[in-house]
Short mmCIF file of C-alpha atoms in Angstrom, two decimals:
data_model
loop_
_atom_site.label_atom_id
_atom_site.label_comp_id
_atom_site.label_asym_id
_atom_site.label_seq_id
_atom_site.Cartn_x
_atom_site.Cartn_y
_atom_site.Cartn_z
CA MET A 1319 13.30 -0.89 -9.56
CA THR A 1320 11.30 -0.58 -6.38
CA PRO A 1321 12.12 1.45 -3.30
CA ALA A 1322 13.68 -0.25 -0.37
CA THR A 1323 11.95 1.98 2.12
CA ASP A 1324 9.19 4.50 2.48
CA LEU A 1325 9.58 7.83 0.76
CA THR A 1326 7.02 10.22 2.06
CA ASP A 1327 7.13 13.89 1.22
CA SER A 1328 8.37 14.76 4.67
CA GLN A 1329 11.29 12.46 4.14
CA VAL A 1330 12.27 14.02 0.83
CA MET A 1331 14.18 17.16 1.47
CA GLN A 1332 16.14 19.49 -0.67
CA GLN A 1333 19.87 19.18 -0.39
CA SER A 1334 22.41 21.42 -1.87
CA SER A 1335 24.37 19.83 -4.64
CA PRO A 1336 27.41 21.14 -6.41
CA ARG A 1337 26.20 23.73 -8.88
CA GLY A 1338 28.30 22.22 -11.61
CA LEU A 1339 26.59 18.85 -11.30
CA ASP A 1340 23.10 20.33 -11.33
CA GLU A 1341 23.90 22.20 -14.53
CA LYS A 1342 25.24 19.05 -16.12
CA LEU A 1343 22.11 17.11 -15.08
CA GLN A 1344 19.70 19.77 -16.32
CA ALA A 1345 21.32 19.63 -19.75
CA TYR A 1346 19.74 16.20 -20.23
CA VAL A 1347 16.17 17.44 -19.75
CA GLY A 1348 14.34 17.19 -23.05
CA GLU A 1349 16.85 14.75 -24.49
CA PRO A 1350 15.50 11.46 -25.84
CA ALA A 1351 15.70 8.42 -23.53
CA ALA A 1352 14.61 6.02 -26.25
CA SER A 1353 14.09 6.65 -29.90
CA GLU A 1354 12.34 4.51 -32.50
CA ALA A 1355 12.69 1.50 -30.26
CA TYR A 1356 10.70 -1.69 -30.80
CA GLY A 1357 9.37 -4.17 -28.27
CA PRO A 1358 11.53 -7.31 -28.45
CA ASP A 1359 8.41 -9.48 -28.84
CA PRO A 1360 5.03 -8.76 -30.34
CA VAL A 1361 2.13 -8.75 -27.89
CA ASN A 1362 1.55 -12.47 -27.48
CA GLU A 1363 -0.63 -14.96 -25.66
CA PRO A 1364 2.13 -16.95 -23.89
CA MET A 1365 3.61 -13.87 -22.20
CA ILE A 1366 0.11 -12.70 -21.29
CA ARG A 1367 -0.66 -16.08 -19.75
CA HIS A 1368 2.59 -16.08 -17.75
CA TRP A 1369 1.77 -12.59 -16.49
CA CYS A 1370 -1.74 -13.60 -15.44
CA GLU A 1371 -0.38 -16.68 -13.67
CA ALA A 1372 2.11 -14.60 -11.73
CA MET A 1373 -0.44 -11.94 -10.79
CA GLY A 1374 -3.19 -14.45 -10.03
CA ASP A 1375 -5.33 -12.53 -12.52
CA THR A 1376 -8.22 -14.70 -13.73
CA ASN A 1377 -9.92 -12.09 -15.92
CA PRO A 1378 -10.98 -14.28 -18.91
CA VAL A 1379 -10.59 -11.40 -21.37
CA TYR A 1380 -6.81 -11.96 -21.22
CA THR A 1381 -6.63 -15.73 -21.65
CA ASP A 1382 -9.96 -17.27 -22.70
CA PRO A 1383 -10.70 -16.54 -26.38
CA VAL A 1384 -14.34 -17.69 -26.18
CA ALA A 1385 -15.17 -15.67 -23.09
CA ALA A 1386 -13.21 -12.70 -24.45
CA GLU A 1387 -15.27 -12.71 -27.65
CA ALA A 1388 -18.44 -12.22 -25.62
CA THR A 1389 -17.09 -9.01 -24.04
CA ARG A 1390 -17.04 -5.50 -25.46
CA PHE A 1391 -13.52 -6.23 -26.72
CA GLY A 1392 -14.67 -9.01 -29.07
CA GLY A 1393 -11.49 -11.00 -28.44
CA LEU A 1394 -8.37 -11.37 -26.33
CA ILE A 1395 -6.59 -8.28 -25.05
CA ALA A 1396 -3.39 -7.84 -23.06
CA PRO A 1397 -3.61 -6.71 -19.42
CA PRO A 1398 -3.25 -2.92 -19.62
CA ALA A 1399 -0.62 -2.93 -16.86
CA MET A 1400 1.64 -4.98 -19.17
CA LEU A 1401 2.30 -1.83 -21.22
CA GLN A 1402 5.81 -1.41 -19.84
CA ALA A 1403 6.53 -5.15 -19.97
CA TRP A 1404 6.33 -5.06 -23.78
CA THR A 1405 9.10 -2.44 -23.80
CA MET A 1406 11.49 -4.31 -21.46
CA ALA A 1407 14.79 -5.38 -22.93
CA GLY A 1408 15.03 -8.47 -20.70
CA LEU A 1409 18.03 -10.44 -19.58
CA SER A 1410 20.24 -9.59 -22.51
CA GLY A 1411 19.99 -5.91 -21.67
CA PRO A 1412 19.23 -2.96 -23.88
CA ARG A 1413 19.83 -3.64 -27.53
CA GLY A 1414 19.99 -0.24 -29.11
CA THR A 1415 16.72 0.82 -27.53
CA ARG A 1416 18.11 3.40 -25.15
CA THR A 1417 19.76 6.46 -26.46
CA GLY A 1418 23.20 7.65 -25.54
CA ALA A 1419 21.71 10.54 -23.57
CA TYR A 1420 19.87 8.37 -21.03
CA ASP A 1421 22.84 6.04 -20.51
CA GLU A 1422 25.10 9.06 -20.16
CA LEU A 1423 22.83 10.61 -17.55
CA LEU A 1424 22.67 7.40 -15.49
CA GLY A 1425 26.41 6.97 -15.90
CA LEU A 1426 27.03 10.50 -14.68
CA LEU A 1427 24.92 9.80 -11.58
CA ASP A 1428 26.76 6.48 -11.05
CA ASP A 1429 30.07 8.33 -11.17
CA GLU A 1430 28.82 10.77 -8.52
CA GLY A 1431 28.07 7.82 -6.21
CA PHE A 1432 24.32 7.61 -6.88
CA SER A 1433 24.73 4.05 -8.02
CA ALA A 1434 21.55 2.44 -6.69
CA VAL A 1435 18.19 2.75 -8.41
CA VAL A 1436 14.58 2.33 -7.33
CA ALA A 1437 11.36 3.06 -9.16
CA THR A 1438 9.04 5.39 -7.30
CA ASN A 1439 6.19 6.33 -9.65
CA CYS A 1440 4.46 4.94 -12.70
CA GLU A 1441 1.66 6.77 -14.48
CA GLN A 1442 0.08 5.11 -17.47
CA GLU A 1443 -2.73 5.99 -19.85
CA TYR A 1444 -4.16 3.35 -22.11
CA LEU A 1445 -5.74 4.86 -25.22
CA ARG A 1446 -6.89 1.45 -26.38
CA PRO A 1447 -6.22 -2.18 -25.42
CA LEU A 1448 -3.32 -4.02 -27.02
CA ARG A 1449 -4.10 -7.29 -28.73
CA PRO A 1450 -2.01 -10.40 -29.47
CA GLY A 1451 -0.02 -10.03 -32.67
CA GLU A 1452 0.54 -6.30 -32.37
CA ARG A 1453 4.11 -5.02 -32.30
CA ILE A 1454 4.74 -1.90 -30.29
CA ARG A 1455 7.33 0.78 -30.84
CA PHE A 1456 8.19 3.53 -28.44
CA ASP A 1457 9.93 6.83 -27.92
CA ALA A 1458 10.83 8.30 -24.57
CA VAL A 1459 12.13 11.65 -23.43
CA ILE A 1460 13.91 12.70 -20.24
CA GLU A 1461 11.23 14.92 -18.73
CA SER A 1462 12.98 16.11 -15.58
CA VAL A 1463 15.98 15.56 -13.34
CA SER A 1464 15.57 16.78 -9.78
CA SER A 1465 18.18 18.57 -7.75
CA ARG A 1466 19.72 16.49 -5.00
CA LYS A 1467 17.16 15.29 -2.46
CA ARG A 1468 17.68 13.65 0.86
CA THR A 1469 15.42 10.59 1.10
CA ALA A 1470 14.91 7.75 3.55
CA LEU A 1471 17.12 5.65 1.28
CA GLY A 1472 19.91 8.16 1.00
CA ALA A 1473 20.73 11.25 -1.03
CA GLY A 1474 19.75 11.07 -4.64
CA HIS A 1475 18.21 12.51 -7.78
CA PHE A 1476 14.80 11.70 -9.23
CA VAL A 1477 14.78 11.11 -12.98
CA THR A 1478 11.45 11.19 -14.81
CA THR A 1479 10.96 9.87 -18.30
CA CYS A 1480 7.86 10.00 -20.45
CA MET A 1481 7.27 7.36 -23.08
CA ASN A 1482 4.82 7.20 -25.97
CA VAL A 1483 3.89 3.69 -27.08
CA ARG A 1484 2.59 3.22 -30.62
CA VAL A 1485 1.34 0.48 -32.89
CA GLY A 1486 2.30 1.65 -36.36
CA ALA A 1487 1.55 5.36 -36.28
CA GLU A 1488 -1.25 5.06 -33.72
CA LEU A 1489 -0.56 6.20 -30.16
CA VAL A 1490 -1.88 3.44 -27.89
CA GLY A 1491 -0.46 4.39 -24.51
CA THR A 1492 1.69 6.77 -22.49
CA HIS A 1493 3.99 5.78 -19.69
CA ARG A 1494 5.55 8.23 -17.25
CA PHE A 1495 8.17 6.63 -15.03
CA ARG A 1496 10.16 8.07 -12.15
CA ILE A 1497 13.22 6.51 -10.65
CA LEU A 1498 15.44 7.57 -7.79
CA LYS A 1499 19.16 7.24 -8.37
CA TYR A 1500 20.63 7.28 -4.87
CA ARG A 1501 23.65 6.65 -2.73
CA PRO A 1502 22.67 3.71 -0.50
CA GLU A 1503 22.82 4.33 3.23
CA GLN A 1504 23.27 1.33 5.47
CA ARG A 1505 20.86 1.81 8.34
CA LYS A 1506 22.38 -0.79 10.59
CA GLU A 1507 20.90 0.46 13.84
CA LYS A 1508 17.40 1.13 12.70
CA ARG A 1509 16.59 -2.11 10.97
CA PRO A 1510 17.27 -4.64 13.76
CA GLN A 1511 15.34 -2.38 16.10
CA ARG A 1512 12.31 -2.41 13.81
CA GLU A 1513 12.42 -6.18 13.46
CA LYS A 1514 12.65 -6.50 17.20
CA GLU A 1515 9.60 -4.30 17.63
CA GLN A 1516 7.63 -6.44 15.21
CA GLN A 1517 8.55 -9.61 17.02
CA ALA A 1518 7.71 -8.01 20.31
CA GLY A 1519 4.21 -7.27 19.04
CA ARG A 1520 1.85 -5.24 21.11
CA PRO A 1521 3.30 -3.37 24.09
CA ARG A 1522 2.94 -5.33 27.34
CA PRO A 1523 1.29 -3.80 30.39
CA VAL A 1524 3.54 -2.87 33.27
CA ILE A 1525 2.16 -4.94 36.14
CA ASN A 1526 3.02 -3.79 39.66
CA ARG A 1527 1.73 -4.13 43.21
CA ASP A 1528 -0.82 -1.35 42.65
CA ASN A 1529 -2.49 -2.83 39.57
CA GLU A 1530 -1.80 -6.57 39.71
CA GLY A 1531 -5.36 -7.23 40.87
CA PHE A 1532 -6.74 -5.66 37.72
CA TRP A 1533 -4.58 -7.85 35.45
CA ALA A 1534 -5.41 -10.95 37.49
CA GLY A 1535 -9.07 -10.12 36.75
CA VAL A 1536 -8.35 -9.72 33.03
CA ALA A 1537 -6.73 -13.15 33.02
CA GLU A 1538 -10.08 -14.52 34.23
CA HIS A 1539 -11.98 -12.34 31.75
CA LYS A 1540 -13.29 -10.10 34.51
CA LEU A 1541 -13.22 -6.32 34.39
CA LEU A 1542 -12.40 -5.28 37.96
CA VAL A 1543 -12.55 -1.77 39.39
CA GLN A 1544 -11.69 -0.63 42.90
CA ARG A 1545 -14.20 0.51 45.50
CA CYS A 1546 -13.20 2.53 48.56
CA ARG A 1547 -14.16 0.67 51.74
CA ASP A 1548 -14.69 3.94 53.58
CA CYS A 1549 -16.68 6.12 51.16
CA ASP A 1550 -17.77 3.56 48.52
CA THR A 1551 -16.35 5.67 45.68
CA LEU A 1552 -15.41 3.58 42.63
CA ARG A 1553 -12.11 4.29 40.94
CA PHE A 1554 -10.21 3.37 37.81
CA PRO A 1555 -7.35 3.02 36.89
CA TRP A 1556 -6.14 1.16 39.94
CA LEU A 1557 -4.46 3.30 42.62
CA PRO A 1558 -3.38 2.68 46.22
CA GLY A 1559 -5.58 5.41 47.72
CA CYS A 1560 -9.02 6.92 47.28
CA ASN A 1561 -9.18 10.21 45.40
CA ALA A 1562 -12.32 11.20 47.27
CA CYS A 1563 -11.44 10.54 50.93
CA GLY A 1564 -7.80 9.46 50.94
CA SER A 1565 -8.51 6.06 52.46
CA MET A 1566 -6.11 3.26 51.64
CA GLU A 1567 -8.75 0.60 52.25
CA TRP A 1568 -10.35 -0.81 49.12
CA GLU A 1569 -11.93 -3.86 47.57
CA ALA A 1570 -12.20 -5.08 43.97
CA VAL A 1571 -15.63 -5.28 42.36
CA GLU A 1572 -16.50 -6.69 38.98
CA ALA A 1573 -17.92 -4.19 36.52
CA ALA A 1574 -20.84 -5.24 34.32
CA GLY A 1575 -18.61 -4.59 31.27
CA THR A 1576 -21.09 -2.28 29.61
CA GLY A 1577 -20.69 1.40 28.90
CA VAL A 1578 -20.67 4.11 26.28
CA VAL A 1579 -17.98 5.83 24.25
CA TYR A 1580 -17.26 8.99 26.20
CA SER A 1581 -14.65 10.27 23.75
CA PHE A 1582 -12.34 8.85 21.12
CA VAL A 1583 -9.55 9.52 18.64
CA VAL A 1584 -8.69 7.67 15.44
CA MET A 1585 -5.01 6.81 15.01
CA HIS A 1586 -3.83 7.13 11.43
CA HIS A 1587 -0.17 7.95 11.77
CA PRO A 1588 2.47 7.01 12.67
CA PRO A 1589 1.94 3.30 12.16
CA PHE A 1590 3.40 1.12 14.94
CA PRO A 1591 4.37 -2.42 13.99
CA ALA A 1592 1.88 -4.21 16.23
CA PHE A 1593 -1.07 -1.99 15.29
CA ASP A 1594 -3.05 -1.71 12.11
CA PRO A 1595 -4.12 1.89 11.57
CA PRO A 1596 -6.56 3.50 11.27
CA TYR A 1597 -8.00 2.34 14.58
CA ALA A 1598 -10.09 3.95 17.30
CA VAL A 1599 -8.75 4.62 20.78
CA ALA A 1600 -11.63 5.45 23.07
CA LEU A 1601 -12.34 6.61 26.57
CA ILE A 1602 -15.17 4.32 27.68
CA GLU A 1603 -17.47 5.41 30.48
CA LEU A 1604 -18.56 2.23 32.22
CA THR A 1605 -22.13 1.88 33.44
CA GLU A 1606 -20.69 2.09 36.97
CA GLY A 1607 -19.40 5.59 36.16
CA VAL A 1608 -15.63 5.15 35.94
CA ARG A 1609 -13.77 5.59 32.66
CA ILE A 1610 -11.25 3.33 30.97
CA VAL A 1611 -9.03 3.85 27.91
CA SER A 1612 -9.24 1.03 25.38
CA ASN A 1613 -9.82 0.19 21.74
CA VAL A 1614 -13.17 0.05 20.03
CA VAL A 1615 -13.21 -3.06 17.86
CA GLY A 1616 -15.71 -4.84 15.66
CA VAL A 1617 -16.90 -1.63 14.06
CA PRO A 1618 -15.21 0.47 11.34
CA HIS A 1619 -13.15 3.27 12.88
CA ASP A 1620 -15.26 5.88 11.09
CA GLU A 1621 -18.48 4.54 12.60
CA VAL A 1622 -17.37 4.99 16.19
CA ARG A 1623 -19.48 7.71 17.84
CA ILE A 1624 -19.58 9.45 21.17
CA GLY A 1625 -22.40 7.94 23.21
CA MET A 1626 -22.25 4.66 21.35
CA PRO A 1627 -23.18 1.72 23.65
CA VAL A 1628 -20.33 -0.76 23.99
CA ALA A 1629 -19.54 -3.93 25.89
CA VAL A 1630 -16.25 -5.39 27.00
CA GLU A 1631 -14.68 -8.37 25.31
CA PHE A 1632 -11.38 -10.02 26.11
CA ARG A 1633 -9.12 -10.45 23.14
CA GLY A 1634 -5.92 -12.43 22.90
CA TYR A 1635 -2.92 -10.77 21.24
CA GLY A 1636 -0.28 -13.39 20.60
CA ASP A 1637 0.20 -16.26 23.03
CA GLU A 1638 0.59 -14.36 26.26
CA LEU A 1639 -1.38 -11.15 26.14
CA THR A 1640 -5.09 -10.68 26.80
CA LEU A 1641 -6.59 -7.20 26.78
CA PRO A 1642 -10.05 -5.86 27.57
CA VAL A 1643 -11.36 -4.09 24.47
CA PHE A 1644 -14.83 -2.82 23.65
CA GLY A 1645 -17.18 -3.67 20.83
CA PRO A 1646 -20.67 -2.48 19.95
CA SER A 1647 -23.10 -3.93 22.50
CA GLU A 1648 -25.74 -6.34 21.25
CA PRO A 1649 -28.57 -3.92 20.35
CA GLU A 1650 -26.05 -1.87 18.38
CA LYS A 1651 -24.83 -4.94 16.51
CA ALA A 1652 -28.36 -5.93 15.57
CA ARG A 1653 -29.10 -2.67 13.84
CA MET B 332 -18.20 -9.90 -8.64
CA SER B 333 -19.27 -7.48 -11.35
CA ALA B 334 -19.67 -3.75 -11.02
CA ALA B 335 -22.63 -3.81 -13.38
CA VAL B 336 -25.00 -3.69 -10.44
CA GLY B 337 -24.35 0.06 -10.18
CA VAL B 338 -21.55 2.25 -9.00
CA VAL B 339 -21.74 5.24 -6.71
CA VAL B 340 -19.19 7.65 -5.32
CA GLY B 341 -17.85 6.38 -2.03
CA GLN B 342 -18.44 2.76 -2.91
CA GLU B 343 -15.65 0.54 -1.68
CA LEU B 344 -13.96 -2.10 -3.79
CA PRO B 345 -13.74 -5.60 -2.32
CA GLU B 346 -10.51 -5.88 -0.35
CA LEU B 347 -7.79 -7.99 -1.98
CA ARG B 348 -5.23 -9.69 0.26
CA ILE B 349 -2.02 -10.73 -1.45
CA PRO B 350 0.44 -12.93 0.45
CA ILE B 351 3.88 -11.67 -0.57
CA THR B 352 5.77 -14.87 -1.24
CA ARG B 353 9.26 -15.23 -2.67
CA THR B 354 7.60 -17.07 -5.56
CA LEU B 355 5.25 -14.17 -6.31
CA ILE B 356 8.10 -11.63 -6.28
CA VAL B 357 10.25 -13.72 -8.63
CA ALA B 358 7.38 -14.82 -10.89
CA GLY B 359 6.16 -11.22 -11.19
CA ALA B 360 9.64 -9.92 -11.99
CA ILE B 361 10.24 -12.52 -14.68
CA ALA B 362 6.72 -12.21 -16.16
CA SER B 363 7.38 -8.48 -16.49
CA ARG B 364 10.83 -9.11 -18.02
CA ASP B 365 12.57 -7.37 -15.12
CA TYR B 366 15.81 -9.17 -14.32
CA GLN B 367 17.18 -6.64 -11.81
CA ASP B 368 18.98 -8.76 -9.21
CA VAL B 369 17.20 -7.15 -6.23
CA HIS B 370 13.98 -8.86 -7.35
CA HIS B 371 15.34 -12.44 -7.31
CA ASP B 372 18.77 -12.66 -5.64
CA THR B 373 18.68 -12.31 -1.86
CA GLU B 374 22.44 -12.02 -1.42
CA LEU B 375 22.79 -9.25 -3.97
CA ALA B 376 19.71 -7.48 -2.57
CA ARG B 377 21.37 -7.52 0.88
CA ALA B 378 24.62 -6.25 -0.58
CA LYS B 379 22.64 -3.23 -1.78
CA GLY B 380 21.29 -2.46 1.67
CA SER B 381 17.89 -4.17 1.40
CA PRO B 382 17.01 -6.82 4.02
CA ASP B 383 15.70 -9.18 1.33
CA ILE B 384 14.47 -9.23 -2.27
CA PHE B 385 11.51 -6.97 -2.96
CA MET B 386 8.66 -6.73 -5.46
CA ASN B 387 9.24 -4.73 -8.65
CA ILE B 388 6.97 -1.87 -9.65
CA LEU B 389 5.58 -3.71 -12.68
CA THR B 390 4.22 -6.50 -10.47
CA THR B 391 2.64 -3.94 -8.18
CA ASN B 392 1.04 -2.35 -11.24
CA GLY B 393 -0.21 -5.76 -12.40
CA LEU B 394 -1.69 -6.57 -9.00
CA VAL B 395 -3.47 -3.21 -8.91
CA GLY B 396 -4.85 -3.90 -12.40
CA ARG B 397 -6.15 -7.25 -11.14
CA PHE B 398 -7.64 -5.61 -8.04
CA ILE B 399 -9.63 -3.24 -10.27
CA THR B 400 -10.90 -5.74 -12.82
CA ASP B 401 -11.66 -8.39 -10.15
CA TRP B 402 -14.21 -5.83 -9.04
CA ALA B 403 -15.17 -4.24 -12.36
CA GLY B 404 -15.46 -7.41 -14.41
CA PRO B 405 -14.22 -8.51 -17.85
CA ASP B 406 -16.11 -5.78 -19.73
CA ALA B 407 -14.22 -3.06 -17.90
CA GLN B 408 -11.52 -1.12 -19.68
CA ILE B 409 -8.81 0.46 -17.58
CA LEU B 410 -8.01 3.87 -19.03
CA LYS B 411 -5.46 5.22 -16.57
CA LEU B 412 -3.35 3.81 -13.79
CA SER B 413 -1.10 5.97 -11.65
CA ILE B 414 0.87 4.49 -8.76
CA ARG B 415 3.37 5.70 -6.23
CA LEU B 416 5.49 3.29 -4.24
CA GLY B 417 6.44 3.53 -0.58
CA ALA B 418 7.32 0.67 1.76
CA PRO B 419 8.71 -2.34 -0.12
CA ASN B 420 6.97 -5.71 -0.43
CA HIS B 421 9.36 -8.28 1.05
CA PRO B 422 8.75 -12.06 1.27
CA GLY B 423 6.64 -13.11 4.24
CA ASP B 424 4.56 -9.95 4.26
CA GLU B 425 0.98 -9.51 3.15
CA MET B 426 -0.36 -6.63 1.07
CA VAL B 427 -3.98 -5.60 1.55
CA LEU B 428 -5.43 -3.62 -1.35
CA THR B 429 -8.38 -1.40 -0.55
CA GLY B 430 -10.01 1.20 -2.76
CA ARG B 431 -13.07 3.31 -3.31
CA VAL B 432 -14.87 5.13 -6.08
CA THR B 433 -14.13 8.85 -5.97
CA GLY B 434 -15.99 9.95 -9.09
CA VAL B 435 -18.41 8.71 -11.73
CA ARG B 436 -18.74 10.27 -15.15
CA GLY B 437 -20.85 8.49 -17.75
CA THR B 438 -19.69 4.89 -17.67
CA ALA B 439 -16.27 5.74 -16.25
CA ALA B 440 -15.34 5.57 -12.59
CA ASP B 441 -12.37 7.14 -10.84
CA ILE B 442 -10.84 5.01 -8.13
CA GLU B 443 -8.43 5.75 -5.33
CA PHE B 444 -6.56 2.81 -3.82
CA THR B 445 -3.97 1.84 -1.24
CA GLY B 446 -1.94 -1.32 -0.82
CA ARG B 447 -0.74 -1.64 2.73
CA ASN B 448 1.79 -4.06 4.14
CA ARG B 449 3.11 -4.33 7.67
CA LEU B 450 5.75 -1.66 7.03
CA GLY B 451 3.19 0.89 5.84
CA ASN B 452 1.77 1.83 2.46
CA HIS B 453 3.46 -0.11 -0.32
CA VAL B 454 1.43 1.61 -3.01
CA THR B 455 -1.02 4.47 -3.27
CA GLY B 456 -2.63 5.59 -6.49
CA THR B 457 -5.56 6.36 -8.70
CA ALA B 458 -7.20 4.70 -11.67
CA ARG B 459 -9.89 5.48 -14.20
CA VAL B 460 -11.89 2.59 -15.55
CA ASP B 461 -14.64 2.50 -18.16
CA LEU B 462 -17.19 0.05 -16.85
CA GLY B 463 -18.79 -0.55 -20.25
CA GLN B 464 -22.10 0.09 -21.94
CA GLY B 465 -23.91 -2.36 -19.73
CA VAL B 466 -23.90 -0.10 -16.70
CA ARG B 467 -24.72 3.23 -18.34
CA GLN B 468 -28.32 3.25 -17.13
CA THR B 469 -27.52 2.15 -13.65
CA VAL B 470 -24.65 4.56 -13.23
CA GLY B 471 -26.73 7.47 -14.51
CA GLU B 472 -29.65 6.68 -12.25
CA ARG B 473 -27.56 6.14 -9.17
CA ALA B 474 -25.51 9.26 -9.77
CA GLY B 475 -28.63 11.32 -10.39
CA GLU B 476 -27.48 12.26 -13.88
CA GLY B 477 -30.62 10.98 -15.60
CA ALA B 478 -30.76 8.04 -17.95
#
């Protein structure tokens, strides 16, 4: 009842389906999905306690009668998110709670090959809390059936039901639920690749004869830049020759490690396995004048500013990788 | 932590980190009376194209409810909860719930939240919660609505 992969809007696309099937599916819209059904158990303290244990929910209003009495509720209530749980048929399956129409609709989709199901949306309104001892009854209607969509999981149809939950005649909650009935697609190539990427972690630098001195410096927690022996021009990133005079003679000098944010972007999307978006990628202008691309860390991504003073720090990523990144310099931190 | 100290638009809820264990997935499924095999049987989940078992939507809903009342306190009454699922919660992952207040009206606050795991966003959604009589003054003052 939960999707097995991401379903963003861009991944949900219209697909043509046989007109005959669409017509058959649309005929179910407005039909009841459950009628005059009752929760198998009244709202009760043991099920509430089991729920709270599973969720790690320590709100005393659900399980501690004395503490609950001191709240606005004046006694124990059920966690609101349990609304659907009270309607679940459980291991023995539906016992006359679903109507023929809903089973028929799901059966029709099964027959067309859309045999797998995942829940995609749940919208609930709680008109008042439920309390132990109350017995709920519910009605549900098939609100919509989508045309065939192509999703990350495979082609399928979204089915939306809307349920009213009552105690006696009083409406206590509404529950709109959307599932995707789909034809599973085995994505054999994609999945191992993704796992591999995760294991691989952060991309490794390509170290070659031109830049090995820089990475040797990083290993010793030194930020090294090159200086032309002929014209004294500093340069970064590391290159064999001088951009200013063309000389191939150079020496490595250690930068102070201080600078300012010259420019930056914030990465939101797409997420790469080894990174945790949103994060700031910045062009840092070192005090010596050269610029270096790195991450700004230790400050929320939305507080990074152009001109912000930063200082280098060397962070380990996994066992083998150390990278120079930049954090707010001390005066900035103190503010 | 209680929200009765005052709530303003833009305020962030304390982050909640949930280790996604096999035990949590199974316990949540059973506590919510959801016996679909993909939430407890690894072999059958794999046969259906999923790399492992995954959390059911009712558990996600329950964890979001906890996230809100952990912040809002026992006097809070959740009025609405609307969630949309994306990347599944598999064992061994961690879900980080973050949220912020997007609106305040009287004693009620609207909240927008995201639960992210290492595959992406597991859940995004909105909630409305009545924070109770105790914060009416504070909310009004902070929001500039008068007391």
